[in-house]
Amino acid sequence: MPPPIPPDPTLLAGGCSGPASLRPLLDTVLTALADGAAERCGPLPAGGPDAPEARFGGTILPAQGTGAHEALGALVHALARGAADPADPHCVAHLHCPPLAVAAAADLAASALNPSLDSWDQAPAASALEAQVTAELAALVHPSGPAPDALVTTGGTESNLLGVLLARERHSARLRVVCGANAHHSTARATWLLGLHPPVNVPTPHGVLDPALVRAAVEGLPPGAHALVVATAGTTDSGAIDPLPALADLVAEQRRHRPTSLHVDAAYGGPLLLSPRHRTLLAGVERAETVTLDLHKLGWQPIAAGLLTVPDRTALIPLAHRADYLNADDDTEAGLPDLLGRSLRTTRRADVLKIAVTLRALGRAGLAALLDDVLAAARRLARLVADEPRLTLHAEPAISTVLFRPAGADDARVAAIRRQLLDDGATVLGRAWALDGAGHRRLWLKATLLNPRVLESDLTALLKLVLERAEAPLPVPASGSAPQPAVRRAALRSTPSLLSPSLPDQRKPSDDRP
Amino acid sequence: MPPPIPPDPTLLAGGCSGPASLRPLLDTVLTALADGAAERCGPLPAGGPDAPEARFGGTILPAQGTGAHEALGALVHALARGAADPADPHCVAHLHCPPLAVAAAADLAASALNPSLDSWDQAPAASALEAQVTAELAALVHPSGPAPDALVTTGGTESNLLGVLLARERHSARLRVVCGANAHHSTARATWLLGLHPPVNVPTPHGVLDPALVRAAVEGLPPGAHALVVATAGTTDSGAIDPLPALADLVAEQRRHRPTSLHVDAAYGGPLLLSPRHRTLLAGVERAETVTLDLHKLGWQPIAAGLLTVPDRTALIPLAHRADYLNADDDTEAGLPDLLGRSLRTTRRADVLKIAVTLRALGRAGLAALLDDVLAAARRLARLVADEPRLTLHAEPAISTVLFRPAGADDARVAAIRRQLLDDGATVLGRAWALDGAGHRRLWLKATLLNPRVLESDLTALLKLVLERAEAPLPVPASGSAPQPAVRRAALRSTPSLLSPSLPDQRKPSDDRP
């Protein structure tokens, strides 16, 4: 006879007894997170995708369960040990932020209570909270809008999809999207998904849209076509902000000739509206029909925390949708709120809770201080790069992205250095193409600073790691002496799977950190 | 001078110090969850959308923050007090499950570590875990598929969208979707989103697709049209399962005449594959090109836990997508996994962690026991209804949904009874239209049982509450004596907002519970 399943794993998270059931399990999670982080001892596991820290073995679905504590301990520990942790000051590749503890703690309540925002009778208070948060955040973007409102999304990609979808519904399938080469890839993917023509791409050699080129692109559309101009406030590659006032003027002017709308993807830059010092960078955003925000970037939220704002909630009417079991006419008439038109999803997690808790805990002043700290850190990093003759700075950061490259390295070498740093487990940098001072398109290393707790010493150490790699010969796989990561990786390949919690730690802190 | 912001709210959830920062905040969350549940003392707050328990007042974004503990305490408490809690045995309206504590605890680790599954360097171990879980779950659905794989989605709606999208890409815009009137509303919404013709709707007066009518619908498509037949394994209204083997045969037969595919929406019924006792209900599902699963329904996961399975991963190639900063060709060639084609989202939460921990903790045997318990509870409820002459049972439950109605009540009265029960805060029932024994389309009360801990006494009490409401005159708003909810609701409207944590509890347990 197999041993009986321990009773623990079937306890529920909700109800009056849920918190007591959760408490010992959360202890296990916190211990596993701490142990995993200590063993990783860096921004990500060394050894690349083949390293045991980055893999799982054995079945995930055994015939008999292992119990709640064993499963939580083993898998959370493995996940933490094999994470790319954005809370590490050297994990700066992407718009991938370190979440605030207060936001992550709030997120637990959303998981435990499990409200679903597709009908009032699954989320009475959660839906009221969402209505309030979305109205307040939308008013920040569109302060003079008649009835600002916002939808909560899974991120910038869904927000951009909704922006293009709402434009399609306003303008019909005659819609043509005009965007820059600097626009997020989700804009083109949205047109594909929605069955529209691919976007007209305006070149952005200098990283931002040139209004004259946008005008030419709109004027060059076929007769009868309607236009949606998509601008970006904080590009993924460099954090650049398109000239929003000039683009809003241009859209207003083009409306005399053809129906034309403006969508601004402010997934990255949007939160700057909370900073009295930096909010002028976003001037003009309030004139857009739709705006993408994303608080899991410069808002320190766990994923997902996207928003799409509109100046007037009537703009959302095209999403209205009816399903008798969720919003029957007679129920709506009797006063039950109709939530189904507030998303393309049906079942929908209360991602709004962590946002609300964070806004209330920090207030405008607290959020502005974090934003200002992050932007100041990016300026410090740019200064350190500019002062280092072995490195080339692309430009002063527009928000908090710093592009730089080892002087004299060609593009393939820059890409290889980035991969080698990942393999070392030493630093997680991104990459971006941009013109150099001589007008040549080059590949750059990208540091996207989002961590408000980064220190000047972290920035100095990061550049030191890059310089060491840039000046060292790249290791040759399957040859060389012991300390080379590629060799260590091969040696570790034969270790038992991560799912054996007794696996001894193969790495020492001194292996990878200067 | 305003008081300084306390330092707490800016602590990070990740890194080596994250767990220590989280611990006291989680204590605050658990206390607030327990207090809120105790004060609610029932499946949802009484008084409907106007009750103070279901509302929020004041600003969510103050000039100065209130600190982490105050914000967490106030908002989580308010959310718990105003929740419709699926862990309460009388909260049975929707496919809205009570999550397991072990799954909610695991979800905290996803929030704290914040891996993003759009590139390997944001999620080394999380992406490896996802690859393993999706392959194993897909193999459960398609045991003889050449290379079963699955995508993790936000739920059945996104899975159905992906099913229709993959069909569009296989078949081109000549695709016509053929589905039953019993299909989930997301099928029609997907065709709208994707720019396809609306589905051809096949009537399902008896709740399931009739293969002869589906054949007629496919044969009636315009020449040159390709077909996607969408079947359902567990309808939202009644849990009915379409005749999958016959429909798979029909699709195979129609392929001789025109390109034809099959998508099965098993969002509700899919997990029955884990039950040796009930898995035969899903026979035929393995023959579909794409299958929707959703473990936040009959899988006790916090939202979101959707999946789309395919028998062969090459079916997912149409989603391939490139963005240099996430999956540059040279990085992919150098061995960095390419994750971008595994979702329509870009940034993507590690929803897979809670799924993996649950599967490992319970194993097949533990999950099968929970499934069997839920299905047995539904049969018990149906028996209790059938034995009660004042109630009419629609039919034996196919999965765990029981439709019933007070004998003699007309449809408007059934709808009003449901709303009154919500207003009482006593029980959360759903509603569905279906034929009665005489062949008339009637509105039914719907109990969707998903809680494996429901007791026979809970079921008896639920029916007692329904009978009491069915036999009492409905309260007349703004008249009558004190105990009537409508009057209490009006009286409470003037109480201070929930955001004042000092607000005394206005409800007593005896107000609403028998």
PDB file of C-alpha atoms in Angstrom, chain A residues 9-15 19 22-23 25-27 29-30 33-34 48-49 54 56 58-68 70-72 74-75 79-80 82 84-87 94 96-97 99-102 104-108 111 113-116 119-122 124-126 128-129 132 136 154 157 165 168-169 184-185 189 192-194 236 296 302-303 319 321 323-325 328 330-331 334-335 337 343-347 349 356-357 359-365 415 418-419 428 431 433 451 453 499, chain B residues 9-15 19 22-23 25-27 29-30 33-34 48-49 54 56 58-68 70-72 74-75 79 82 84-85 87 94 96-97 99-102 104-108 111-116 119-122 124-126 128-129 132 136 154 157 165 168-169 184-185 189 192-194 236 296 302-303 319 321 323-325 328 330-331 334-335 337 343-347 349 356-357 359-365 415 418-419 428 431 433 451 453 499:
ATOM      1  CA  PRO A   9      -2.457  19.687   0.473  1.00  0.00           C
ATOM      2  CA  THR A  10      -6.224  19.818   0.314  1.00  0.00           C
ATOM      3  CA  LEU A  11      -6.699  22.727   2.725  1.00  0.00           C
ATOM      4  CA  LEU A  12      -8.265  25.813   1.161  1.00  0.00           C
ATOM      5  CA  ALA A  13      -6.756  29.310   1.119  1.00  0.00           C
ATOM      6  CA  GLY A  14     -10.060  31.116   1.654  1.00  0.00           C
ATOM      7  CA  GLY A  15     -12.737  31.193   4.298  1.00  0.00           C
ATOM      8  CA  PRO A  19      -5.188  32.248   6.917  1.00  0.00           C
ATOM      9  CA  LEU A  22      -1.612  29.468   4.809  1.00  0.00           C
ATOM     10  CA  ARG A  23       0.687  30.510   7.653  1.00  0.00           C
ATOM     11  CA  LEU A  25       3.009  27.046   4.130  1.00  0.00           C
ATOM     12  CA  LEU A  26       4.198  30.643   3.799  1.00  0.00           C
ATOM     13  CA  ASP A  27       6.966  29.898   6.281  1.00  0.00           C
ATOM     14  CA  VAL A  29       7.954  29.471   0.977  1.00  0.00           C
ATOM     15  CA  LEU A  30       9.973  32.202   2.706  1.00  0.00           C
ATOM     16  CA  LEU A  33      13.133  31.778  -1.197  1.00  0.00           C
ATOM     17  CA  ALA A  34      15.881  32.781   1.226  1.00  0.00           C
ATOM     18  CA  GLY A  48      23.461  29.081 -18.998  1.00  0.00           C
ATOM     19  CA  PRO A  49      20.422  27.002 -19.968  1.00  0.00           C
ATOM     20  CA  ALA A  54      18.246  26.198 -14.695  1.00  0.00           C
ATOM     21  CA  PHE A  56      14.166  20.400 -13.747  1.00  0.00           C
ATOM     22  CA  GLY A  58      11.792  13.873 -12.846  1.00  0.00           C
ATOM     23  CA  THR A  59       8.032  14.029 -13.170  1.00  0.00           C
ATOM     24  CA  ILE A  60       5.970  16.955 -11.979  1.00  0.00           C
ATOM     25  CA  LEU A  61       2.908  14.737 -11.661  1.00  0.00           C
ATOM     26  CA  PRO A  62       3.766  11.714  -9.498  1.00  0.00           C
ATOM     27  CA  ALA A  63       1.244   8.951  -8.832  1.00  0.00           C
ATOM     28  CA  GLN A  64       1.277   9.801  -5.133  1.00  0.00           C
ATOM     29  CA  GLY A  65       1.758  13.356  -3.931  1.00  0.00           C
ATOM     30  CA  THR A  66       4.717  14.463  -1.849  1.00  0.00           C
ATOM     31  CA  GLY A  67       2.694  16.754   0.408  1.00  0.00           C
ATOM     32  CA  ALA A  68       2.417  20.513   0.580  1.00  0.00           C
ATOM     33  CA  GLU A  70       7.853  19.070   0.370  1.00  0.00           C
ATOM     34  CA  ALA A  71       6.444  20.338  -2.939  1.00  0.00           C
ATOM     35  CA  LEU A  72       6.599  23.987  -1.911  1.00  0.00           C
ATOM     36  CA  ALA A  74      11.560  21.784  -3.397  1.00  0.00           C
ATOM     37  CA  LEU A  75      10.057  23.791  -6.233  1.00  0.00           C
ATOM     38  CA  LEU A  79      12.923  28.405  -8.733  1.00  0.00           C
ATOM     39  CA  ALA A  80      14.739  30.882  -6.482  1.00  0.00           C
ATOM     40  CA  GLY A  82      17.521  29.357 -10.769  1.00  0.00           C
ATOM     41  CA  ALA A  84      17.170  35.952 -12.788  1.00  0.00           C
ATOM     42  CA  ASP A  85      16.392  38.174  -9.838  1.00  0.00           C
ATOM     43  CA  PRO A  86      15.611  41.795 -10.715  1.00  0.00           C
ATOM     44  CA  ALA A  87      16.230  42.737  -7.081  1.00  0.00           C
ATOM     45  CA  HIS A  94      14.947  44.296 -19.374  1.00  0.00           C
ATOM     46  CA  HIS A  96      11.670  43.623 -15.610  1.00  0.00           C
ATOM     47  CA  CYS A  97      11.363  45.299 -12.262  1.00  0.00           C
ATOM     48  CA  PRO A  99       8.674  44.167  -7.031  1.00  0.00           C
ATOM     49  CA  LEU A 100       8.143  45.908  -3.729  1.00  0.00           C
ATOM     50  CA  ALA A 101       7.561  43.601  -0.780  1.00  0.00           C
ATOM     51  CA  VAL A 102       4.339  45.443   0.026  1.00  0.00           C
ATOM     52  CA  ALA A 104       3.997  41.070  -3.414  1.00  0.00           C
ATOM     53  CA  ALA A 105       2.364  40.668   0.005  1.00  0.00           C
ATOM     54  CA  ALA A 106      -0.841  42.239  -1.293  1.00  0.00           C
ATOM     55  CA  ASP A 107      -0.750  39.890  -4.264  1.00  0.00           C
ATOM     56  CA  LEU A 108      -1.014  36.954  -1.872  1.00  0.00           C
ATOM     57  CA  SER A 111      -4.472  34.618  -4.797  1.00  0.00           C
ATOM     58  CA  LEU A 113      -9.408  35.235  -1.936  1.00  0.00           C
ATOM     59  CA  ASN A 114      -9.430  34.590  -5.680  1.00  0.00           C
ATOM     60  CA  PRO A 115     -11.954  37.240  -6.723  1.00  0.00           C
ATOM     61  CA  SER A 116     -12.751  37.077 -10.429  1.00  0.00           C
ATOM     62  CA  SER A 119     -19.051  39.515 -12.618  1.00  0.00           C
ATOM     63  CA  TRP A 120     -20.031  41.387  -9.474  1.00  0.00           C
ATOM     64  CA  ASP A 121     -21.063  38.224  -7.651  1.00  0.00           C
ATOM     65  CA  GLN A 122     -17.502  36.930  -7.896  1.00  0.00           C
ATOM     66  CA  PRO A 124     -18.031  42.667  -4.933  1.00  0.00           C
ATOM     67  CA  ALA A 125     -15.316  44.691  -3.191  1.00  0.00           C
ATOM     68  CA  ALA A 126     -12.587  43.899  -5.719  1.00  0.00           C
ATOM     69  CA  ALA A 128     -15.411  48.468  -6.567  1.00  0.00           C
ATOM     70  CA  LEU A 129     -11.712  48.866  -5.780  1.00  0.00           C
ATOM     71  CA  GLN A 132     -11.776  53.519  -8.135  1.00  0.00           C
ATOM     72  CA  GLU A 136      -7.811  57.768 -10.422  1.00  0.00           C
ATOM     73  CA  THR A 154      -1.794  41.696 -18.458  1.00  0.00           C
ATOM     74  CA  THR A 157       1.222  44.058 -25.057  1.00  0.00           C
ATOM     75  CA  LEU A 165      -8.690  47.187 -31.326  1.00  0.00           C
ATOM     76  CA  ARG A 168     -10.398  49.386 -35.413  1.00  0.00           C
ATOM     77  CA  GLU A 169     -13.864  49.568 -33.898  1.00  0.00           C
ATOM     78  CA  HIS A 184       7.194  47.895 -29.366  1.00  0.00           C
ATOM     79  CA  HIS A 185       6.807  44.684 -31.359  1.00  0.00           C
ATOM     80  CA  ARG A 189       1.560  41.746 -33.567  1.00  0.00           C
ATOM     81  CA  TRP A 192      -1.734  40.611 -37.259  1.00  0.00           C
ATOM     82  CA  LEU A 193      -3.995  39.311 -34.516  1.00  0.00           C
ATOM     83  CA  LEU A 194      -6.822  41.705 -35.406  1.00  0.00           C
ATOM     84  CA  THR A 236      12.221  49.331 -25.086  1.00  0.00           C
ATOM     85  CA  HIS A 296       5.211  46.132 -13.612  1.00  0.00           C
ATOM     86  CA  PRO A 302       4.736  41.944  -9.593  1.00  0.00           C
ATOM     87  CA  ILE A 303       3.550  40.937 -13.049  1.00  0.00           C
ATOM     88  CA  LEU A 319     -15.879  46.153 -25.758  1.00  0.00           C
ATOM     89  CA  HIS A 321     -20.286  42.085 -24.383  1.00  0.00           C
ATOM     90  CA  ALA A 323     -23.275  36.496 -21.580  1.00  0.00           C
ATOM     91  CA  ASP A 324     -26.463  35.666 -19.769  1.00  0.00           C
ATOM     92  CA  TYR A 325     -24.754  33.836 -16.930  1.00  0.00           C
ATOM     93  CA  ALA A 328     -28.120  39.211 -17.985  1.00  0.00           C
ATOM     94  CA  ASP A 330     -32.520  41.911 -16.055  1.00  0.00           C
ATOM     95  CA  ASP A 331     -29.639  41.607 -13.576  1.00  0.00           C
ATOM     96  CA  ALA A 334     -31.724  45.461 -11.242  1.00  0.00           C
ATOM     97  CA  GLY A 335     -28.430  47.167 -10.388  1.00  0.00           C
ATOM     98  CA  PRO A 337     -22.671  46.021 -12.117  1.00  0.00           C
ATOM     99  CA  SER A 343     -11.583  43.170 -20.483  1.00  0.00           C
ATOM    100  CA  LEU A 344     -10.994  40.787 -23.357  1.00  0.00           C
ATOM    101  CA  ARG A 345     -10.566  38.113 -20.692  1.00  0.00           C
ATOM    102  CA  THR A 346     -13.499  36.578 -18.809  1.00  0.00           C
ATOM    103  CA  THR A 347     -12.159  35.174 -15.516  1.00  0.00           C
ATOM    104  CA  ARG A 349      -7.446  38.062 -11.320  1.00  0.00           C
ATOM    105  CA  ALA A 356      -3.989  49.964  -4.825  1.00  0.00           C
ATOM    106  CA  VAL A 357      -1.994  48.908  -1.776  1.00  0.00           C
ATOM    107  CA  LEU A 359      -0.346  53.626  -4.218  1.00  0.00           C
ATOM    108  CA  ARG A 360      -1.810  54.023  -0.742  1.00  0.00           C
ATOM    109  CA  ALA A 361       1.311  52.843   1.101  1.00  0.00           C
ATOM    110  CA  LEU A 362       3.698  55.144  -0.752  1.00  0.00           C
ATOM    111  CA  GLY A 363       1.479  57.983  -1.853  1.00  0.00           C
ATOM    112  CA  ARG A 364       2.465  60.388  -4.607  1.00  0.00           C
ATOM    113  CA  ALA A 365       5.476  61.596  -2.650  1.00  0.00           C
ATOM    114  CA  ALA A 415      26.654  40.069 -28.380  1.00  0.00           C
ATOM    115  CA  ARG A 418      26.552  39.789 -23.160  1.00  0.00           C
ATOM    116  CA  ARG A 419      26.061  36.039 -23.455  1.00  0.00           C
ATOM    117  CA  VAL A 428      22.245  40.347 -16.815  1.00  0.00           C
ATOM    118  CA  ARG A 431      21.102  44.532 -26.021  1.00  0.00           C
ATOM    119  CA  TRP A 433      20.737  48.381 -31.978  1.00  0.00           C
ATOM    120  CA  ASN A 451      15.912  49.193  -8.936  1.00  0.00           C
ATOM    121  CA  ARG A 453      18.044  50.601  -4.155  1.00  0.00           C
ATOM    122  CA  LEU A 499      14.076  18.059  -7.669  1.00  0.00           C
TER     123      LEU A 499
ATOM    124  CA  PRO B   9       7.083  50.519   1.755  1.00  0.00           C
ATOM    125  CA  THR B  10      10.186  50.691  -0.411  1.00  0.00           C
ATOM    126  CA  LEU B  11      11.657  47.344   0.630  1.00  0.00           C
ATOM    127  CA  LEU B  12      11.970  44.822  -2.190  1.00  0.00           C
ATOM    128  CA  ALA B  13      10.417  41.346  -2.268  1.00  0.00           C
ATOM    129  CA  GLY B  14      13.378  39.693  -3.990  1.00  0.00           C
ATOM    130  CA  GLY B  15      17.039  39.175  -3.236  1.00  0.00           C
ATOM    131  CA  PRO B  19      11.915  37.021   2.611  1.00  0.00           C
ATOM    132  CA  LEU B  22       7.973  39.968   3.409  1.00  0.00           C
ATOM    133  CA  ARG B  23       7.449  38.145   6.698  1.00  0.00           C
ATOM    134  CA  LEU B  25       3.866  42.162   5.846  1.00  0.00           C
ATOM    135  CA  LEU B  26       2.435  38.679   5.357  1.00  0.00           C
ATOM    136  CA  ASP B  27       1.443  38.630   9.010  1.00  0.00           C
ATOM    137  CA  VAL B  29      -2.154  40.221   5.289  1.00  0.00           C
ATOM    138  CA  LEU B  30      -3.154  37.030   7.114  1.00  0.00           C
ATOM    139  CA  LEU B  33      -7.842  38.154   5.680  1.00  0.00           C
ATOM    140  CA  ALA B  34      -8.980  36.421   8.866  1.00  0.00           C
ATOM    141  CA  GLY B  48     -25.786  44.268  -2.828  1.00  0.00           C
ATOM    142  CA  PRO B  49     -23.568  46.703  -4.727  1.00  0.00           C
ATOM    143  CA  ALA B  54     -18.902  46.389  -1.369  1.00  0.00           C
ATOM    144  CA  PHE B  56     -14.542  52.061  -1.384  1.00  0.00           C
ATOM    145  CA  GLY B  58     -11.617  58.354  -0.373  1.00  0.00           C
ATOM    146  CA  THR B  59      -8.581  58.520  -2.606  1.00  0.00           C
ATOM    147  CA  ILE B  60      -6.426  55.528  -3.391  1.00  0.00           C
ATOM    148  CA  LEU B  61      -3.503  57.816  -4.218  1.00  0.00           C
ATOM    149  CA  PRO B  62      -2.888  60.168  -1.278  1.00  0.00           C
ATOM    150  CA  ALA B  63      -0.222  62.869  -1.408  1.00  0.00           C
ATOM    151  CA  GLN B  64       1.636  61.175   1.445  1.00  0.00           C
ATOM    152  CA  GLY B  65       1.641  57.412   1.845  1.00  0.00           C
ATOM    153  CA  THR B  66       0.142  55.653   4.837  1.00  0.00           C
ATOM    154  CA  GLY B  67       2.879  53.024   5.062  1.00  0.00           C
ATOM    155  CA  ALA B  68       2.947  49.364   4.179  1.00  0.00           C
ATOM    156  CA  GLU B  70      -1.681  50.456   7.196  1.00  0.00           C
ATOM    157  CA  ALA B  71      -2.300  50.103   3.445  1.00  0.00           C
ATOM    158  CA  LEU B  72      -2.141  46.310   3.503  1.00  0.00           C
ATOM    159  CA  ALA B  74      -6.980  48.459   5.422  1.00  0.00           C
ATOM    160  CA  LEU B  75      -7.320  47.271   1.835  1.00  0.00           C
ATOM    161  CA  LEU B  79     -11.385  43.203   0.196  1.00  0.00           C
ATOM    162  CA  GLY B  82     -16.426  42.450   0.714  1.00  0.00           C
ATOM    163  CA  ALA B  84     -17.647  36.557  -2.672  1.00  0.00           C
ATOM    164  CA  ASP B  85     -15.596  33.751  -1.195  1.00  0.00           C
ATOM    165  CA  ALA B  87     -14.308  28.690  -0.091  1.00  0.00           C
ATOM    166  CA  HIS B  94     -19.790  30.172 -11.199  1.00  0.00           C
ATOM    167  CA  HIS B  96     -14.990  30.168  -9.671  1.00  0.00           C
ATOM    168  CA  CYS B  97     -13.070  27.767  -7.500  1.00  0.00           C
ATOM    169  CA  PRO B  99      -7.970  27.815  -4.361  1.00  0.00           C
ATOM    170  CA  LEU B 100      -5.894  25.383  -2.342  1.00  0.00           C
ATOM    171  CA  ALA B 101      -3.693  26.960   0.302  1.00  0.00           C
ATOM    172  CA  VAL B 102      -0.668  25.208  -1.164  1.00  0.00           C
ATOM    173  CA  ALA B 104      -1.878  30.281  -3.115  1.00  0.00           C
ATOM    174  CA  ALA B 105       1.313  29.970  -1.083  1.00  0.00           C
ATOM    175  CA  ALA B 106       3.264  28.982  -4.191  1.00  0.00           C
ATOM    176  CA  ASP B 107       1.772  31.955  -6.024  1.00  0.00           C
ATOM    177  CA  LEU B 108       3.456  34.248  -3.508  1.00  0.00           C
ATOM    178  CA  SER B 111       5.012  37.438  -7.159  1.00  0.00           C
ATOM    179  CA  ALA B 112       8.144  37.873  -5.046  1.00  0.00           C
ATOM    180  CA  LEU B 113      10.670  36.506  -7.553  1.00  0.00           C
ATOM    181  CA  ASN B 114       8.773  38.003 -10.489  1.00  0.00           C
ATOM    182  CA  PRO B 115      10.166  35.848 -13.290  1.00  0.00           C
ATOM    183  CA  SER B 116       8.912  36.942 -16.705  1.00  0.00           C
ATOM    184  CA  SER B 119      12.948  35.514 -22.355  1.00  0.00           C
ATOM    185  CA  TRP B 120      15.296  33.037 -20.748  1.00  0.00           C
ATOM    186  CA  ASP B 121      17.360  35.732 -19.049  1.00  0.00           C
ATOM    187  CA  GLN B 122      14.287  36.808 -17.067  1.00  0.00           C
ATOM    188  CA  PRO B 124      15.906  30.577 -16.288  1.00  0.00           C
ATOM    189  CA  ALA B 125      14.386  28.021 -13.919  1.00  0.00           C
ATOM    190  CA  ALA B 126      10.795  29.196 -14.373  1.00  0.00           C
ATOM    191  CA  ALA B 128      12.427  25.165 -17.627  1.00  0.00           C
ATOM    192  CA  LEU B 129       9.675  24.354 -15.143  1.00  0.00           C
ATOM    193  CA  GLN B 132       8.174  20.395 -18.200  1.00  0.00           C
ATOM    194  CA  GLU B 136       3.312  16.551 -18.996  1.00  0.00           C
ATOM    195  CA  THR B 154      -4.911  33.609 -18.611  1.00  0.00           C
ATOM    196  CA  THR B 157     -11.094  32.679 -22.991  1.00  0.00           C
ATOM    197  CA  LEU B 165      -6.193  31.804 -34.045  1.00  0.00           C
ATOM    198  CA  ARG B 168      -7.035  30.762 -38.790  1.00  0.00           C
ATOM    199  CA  GLU B 169      -3.324  30.444 -39.419  1.00  0.00           C
ATOM    200  CA  HIS B 184     -18.707  29.569 -24.282  1.00  0.00           C
ATOM    201  CA  HIS B 185     -19.176  33.170 -25.352  1.00  0.00           C
ATOM    202  CA  ARG B 189     -15.695  36.895 -29.225  1.00  0.00           C
ATOM    203  CA  TRP B 192     -14.769  39.095 -33.695  1.00  0.00           C
ATOM    204  CA  LEU B 193     -11.315  39.871 -32.341  1.00  0.00           C
ATOM    205  CA  LEU B 194      -9.551  37.961 -35.113  1.00  0.00           C
ATOM    206  CA  THR B 236     -20.817  26.823 -18.485  1.00  0.00           C
ATOM    207  CA  HIS B 296      -8.613  27.697 -12.028  1.00  0.00           C
ATOM    208  CA  PRO B 302      -5.815  30.839  -7.992  1.00  0.00           C
ATOM    209  CA  ILE B 303      -6.540  32.706 -11.231  1.00  0.00           C
ATOM    210  CA  LEU B 319       2.899  31.981 -33.014  1.00  0.00           C
ATOM    211  CA  HIS B 321       7.623  35.909 -33.245  1.00  0.00           C
ATOM    212  CA  ALA B 323      12.016  40.845 -31.189  1.00  0.00           C
ATOM    213  CA  ASP B 324      15.715  41.456 -31.188  1.00  0.00           C
ATOM    214  CA  TYR B 325      15.892  42.430 -27.535  1.00  0.00           C
ATOM    215  CA  ALA B 328      17.822  37.705 -31.422  1.00  0.00           C
ATOM    216  CA  ASP B 330      22.374  34.942 -32.796  1.00  0.00           C
ATOM    217  CA  ASP B 331      21.262  34.444 -29.183  1.00  0.00           C
ATOM    218  CA  ALA B 334      23.993  30.302 -29.281  1.00  0.00           C
ATOM    219  CA  GLY B 335      21.528  28.229 -27.269  1.00  0.00           C
ATOM    220  CA  PRO B 337      15.828  29.348 -25.392  1.00  0.00           C
ATOM    221  CA  SER B 343       2.220  33.327 -25.747  1.00  0.00           C
ATOM    222  CA  LEU B 344       0.390  36.283 -27.217  1.00  0.00           C
ATOM    223  CA  ARG B 345       1.599  38.207 -24.185  1.00  0.00           C
ATOM    224  CA  THR B 346       5.176  39.453 -23.818  1.00  0.00           C
ATOM    225  CA  THR B 347       5.856  39.956 -20.100  1.00  0.00           C
ATOM    226  CA  ARG B 349       3.891  35.823 -14.882  1.00  0.00           C
ATOM    227  CA  ALA B 356       3.548  22.526 -10.572  1.00  0.00           C
ATOM    228  CA  VAL B 357       3.527  22.688  -6.766  1.00  0.00           C
ATOM    229  CA  LEU B 359       0.521  18.573  -9.015  1.00  0.00           C
ATOM    230  CA  ARG B 360       3.565  17.480  -7.034  1.00  0.00           C
ATOM    231  CA  ALA B 361       1.966  17.970  -3.627  1.00  0.00           C
ATOM    232  CA  LEU B 362      -1.203  16.017  -4.425  1.00  0.00           C
ATOM    233  CA  GLY B 363      -0.092  13.670  -7.151  1.00  0.00           C
ATOM    234  CA  ARG B 364      -2.541  11.950  -9.461  1.00  0.00           C
ATOM    235  CA  ALA B 365      -4.149  10.096  -6.573  1.00  0.00           C
ATOM    236  CA  ALA B 415     -34.195  35.594 -11.416  1.00  0.00           C
ATOM    237  CA  ARG B 418     -31.329  34.641  -7.131  1.00  0.00           C
ATOM    238  CA  ARG B 419     -30.812  38.386  -6.733  1.00  0.00           C
ATOM    239  CA  VAL B 428     -24.378  32.894  -4.332  1.00  0.00           C
ATOM    240  CA  ARG B 431     -28.523  31.092 -13.440  1.00  0.00           C
ATOM    241  CA  TRP B 433     -31.614  28.802 -19.414  1.00  0.00           C
ATOM    242  CA  ASN B 451     -15.465  22.902  -3.316  1.00  0.00           C
ATOM    243  CA  ARG B 453     -14.865  20.245   1.405  1.00  0.00           C
ATOM    244  CA  LEU B 499     -11.037  53.006   4.035  1.00  0.00           C
TER     245      LEU B 499
END
